[in-house]
PDB file of C-alpha atoms in Angstrom:
ATOM      1  CA  UNK A1255       0.000   0.000   0.000  1.00 40.00           C
ATOM      2  CA  UNK A1256       1.407   3.386  -0.934  1.00 41.00           C
ATOM      3  CA  UNK A1257       2.232   5.857   1.810  1.00 40.00           C
ATOM      4  CA  UNK A1258       0.181   8.557   0.110  1.00 39.00           C
ATOM      5  CA  UNK A1259      -2.902   6.361  -0.147  1.00 39.00           C
ATOM      6  CA  UNK A1260      -6.034   7.827   1.502  1.00 40.00           C
ATOM      7  CA  UNK A1261      -6.038   5.034   4.087  1.00 48.00           C
ATOM      8  CA  UNK A1262      -2.481   5.653   5.282  1.00 45.00           C
ATOM      9  CA  UNK A1263      -0.813   8.449   7.211  1.00 46.00           C
ATOM     10  CA  UNK A1264       2.943   8.947   7.290  1.00 45.00           C
ATOM     11  CA  UNK A1265       4.581   8.196  10.661  1.00 51.00           C
ATOM     12  CA  UNK A1266       8.171   7.711  11.766  1.00 55.00           C
ATOM     13  CA  UNK A1267      10.520   6.394   9.095  1.00 53.00           C
ATOM     14  CA  UNK A1268       9.329   2.932   8.095  1.00 55.00           C
ATOM     15  CA  UNK A1269       6.012   3.266   9.975  1.00 64.00           C
ATOM     16  CA  UNK A1270       2.595   4.446   8.871  1.00 71.00           C
ATOM     17  CA  UNK A1271      -0.944   4.330  10.170  1.00 80.00           C
ATOM     18  CA  UNK A1272      -3.193   1.921   8.344  1.00 78.00           C
ATOM     19  CA  UNK A1273      -6.796   3.126   8.198  1.00 76.00           C
ATOM     20  CA  UNK A1274      -5.651   6.145  10.201  1.00 81.00           C
ATOM     21  CA  UNK A1275      -5.423   4.037  13.341  1.00 86.00           C
ATOM     22  CA  UNK A1276      -3.015   1.080  13.308  1.00 90.00           C
ATOM     23  CA  UNK A1277       0.784   1.184  13.445  1.00 93.00           C
ATOM     24  CA  UNK A1278       1.960  -1.857  11.510  1.00 92.00           C
ATOM     25  CA  UNK A1279       4.629  -4.000  13.143  1.00 92.00           C
ATOM     26  CA  UNK A1280       6.294  -7.267  12.223  1.00 94.00           C
ATOM     27  CA  UNK A1281       4.817  -9.927   9.986  1.00 96.00           C
ATOM     28  CA  UNK A1282       3.359 -12.745  12.117  1.00 96.00           C
ATOM     29  CA  UNK A1283       2.353 -15.096   9.332  1.00 96.00           C
ATOM     30  CA  UNK A1284       1.053 -15.393   5.796  1.00 95.00           C
ATOM     31  CA  UNK A1285      -1.048 -17.616   3.623  1.00 90.00           C
ATOM     32  CA  UNK A1286      -2.283 -17.759   0.059  1.00 86.00           C
ATOM     33  CA  UNK A1287      -4.708 -14.858   0.389  1.00 87.00           C
ATOM     34  CA  UNK A1288      -3.513 -12.714   3.288  1.00 91.00           C
ATOM     35  CA  UNK A1289      -0.764 -11.655   5.660  1.00 94.00           C
ATOM     36  CA  UNK A1290      -1.118 -11.144   9.416  1.00 94.00           C
ATOM     37  CA  UNK A1291       0.847  -8.386  11.122  1.00 94.00           C
ATOM     38  CA  UNK A1292       1.378  -7.387  14.718  1.00 95.00           C
ATOM     39  CA  UNK A1293      -0.085  -3.903  14.968  1.00 94.00           C
ATOM     40  CA  UNK A1294      -0.821  -1.309  17.611  1.00 94.00           C
ATOM     41  CA  UNK A1295      -3.930   0.833  17.853  1.00 91.00           C
ATOM     42  CA  UNK A1296      -2.380   4.311  17.962  1.00 89.00           C
ATOM     43  CA  UNK A1297      -5.337   5.722  19.931  1.00 90.00           C
ATOM     44  CA  UNK A1298      -5.608   3.033  22.639  1.00 93.00           C
ATOM     45  CA  UNK A1299      -2.060   1.610  22.498  1.00 94.00           C
ATOM     46  CA  UNK A1300      -3.645  -1.874  22.347  1.00 93.00           C
ATOM     47  CA  UNK A1301      -1.771  -4.636  20.482  1.00 94.00           C
ATOM     48  CA  UNK A1302      -3.775  -6.375  17.771  1.00 92.00           C
ATOM     49  CA  UNK A1303      -3.257  -8.894  14.991  1.00 92.00           C
ATOM     50  CA  UNK A1304      -4.123  -7.262  11.684  1.00 91.00           C
ATOM     51  CA  UNK A1305      -5.018  -9.436   8.695  1.00 91.00           C
ATOM     52  CA  UNK A1306      -4.346  -7.777   5.344  1.00 91.00           C
ATOM     53  CA  UNK A1307      -6.132  -9.561   2.525  1.00 89.00           C
ATOM     54  CA  UNK A1308      -4.713  -9.611  -1.018  1.00 90.00           C
ATOM     55  CA  UNK A1309      -7.656  -8.260  -3.010  1.00 87.00           C
ATOM     56  CA  UNK A1310      -6.238  -9.530  -6.305  1.00 87.00           C
ATOM     57  CA  UNK A1311      -5.993 -13.106  -5.033  1.00 83.00           C
ATOM     58  CA  UNK A1312      -9.535 -12.977  -3.645  1.00 84.00           C
ATOM     59  CA  UNK A1313     -10.962 -11.693  -6.929  1.00 83.00           C
ATOM     60  CA  UNK A1314      -8.931 -14.181  -8.977  1.00 80.00           C
ATOM     61  CA  UNK A1315     -10.099 -17.074  -6.814  1.00 75.00           C
ATOM     62  CA  UNK A1316     -13.731 -15.876  -6.722  1.00 79.00           C
ATOM     63  CA  UNK A1317     -13.657 -15.988  -2.917  1.00 85.00           C
ATOM     64  CA  UNK A1318     -15.543 -12.795  -2.093  1.00 87.00           C
ATOM     65  CA  UNK A1319     -18.520 -14.719  -0.690  1.00 88.00           C
ATOM     66  CA  UNK A1320     -16.139 -16.802   1.462  1.00 87.00           C
ATOM     67  CA  UNK A1321     -14.586 -13.657   2.967  1.00 87.00           C
ATOM     68  CA  UNK A1322     -18.006 -12.075   3.584  1.00 90.00           C
ATOM     69  CA  UNK A1323     -19.152 -15.267   5.337  1.00 91.00           C
ATOM     70  CA  UNK A1324     -16.022 -15.366   7.520  1.00 88.00           C
ATOM     71  CA  UNK A1325     -16.580 -11.731   8.543  1.00 90.00           C
ATOM     72  CA  UNK A1326     -20.244 -12.426   9.325  1.00 94.00           C
ATOM     73  CA  UNK A1327     -19.337 -15.391  11.537  1.00 93.00           C
ATOM     74  CA  UNK A1328     -16.511 -13.586  13.354  1.00 91.00           C
ATOM     75  CA  UNK A1329     -18.817 -10.654  14.160  1.00 92.00           C
ATOM     76  CA  UNK A1330     -21.117 -13.017  16.095  1.00 94.00           C
ATOM     77  CA  UNK A1331     -18.694 -15.458  17.731  1.00 93.00           C
ATOM     78  CA  UNK A1332     -17.338 -14.778  21.232  1.00 93.00           C
ATOM     79  CA  UNK A1333     -14.926 -17.414  22.523  1.00 92.00           C
ATOM     80  CA  UNK A1334     -11.575 -17.314  24.346  1.00 92.00           C
ATOM     81  CA  UNK A1335      -9.894 -19.433  21.656  1.00 90.00           C
ATOM     82  CA  UNK A1336     -11.214 -17.511  18.641  1.00 86.00           C
ATOM     83  CA  UNK A1337      -9.922 -14.077  17.719  1.00 83.00           C
ATOM     84  CA  UNK A1338     -12.325 -11.184  18.153  1.00 86.00           C
ATOM     85  CA  UNK A1339     -13.133  -9.137  15.066  1.00 84.00           C
ATOM     86  CA  UNK A1340     -12.920  -5.413  15.811  1.00 84.00           C
ATOM     87  CA  UNK A1341     -13.625  -4.041  12.338  1.00 80.00           C
ATOM     88  CA  UNK A1342     -13.793  -5.140   8.722  1.00 80.00           C
TER      89      UNK A1342
END
């Protein structure tokens, strides 16, 4: 994502705010369609895992309905062993 994109704000060298809120940290893991980063909510200083989905891969694989379903489920589920969805 470009630093001058409307969803990013320039921060210290090498850092930026994603969606105007999250400072992106180290890469925690990756898969075919997304990468998960350690991030920090700049307003609350809370650590979060941030999944960044590769839009091109999703469109190429026709998986939009799969992603929408996953978001719908995560919005409703509350369990200690399942990550909580804060926003999508």
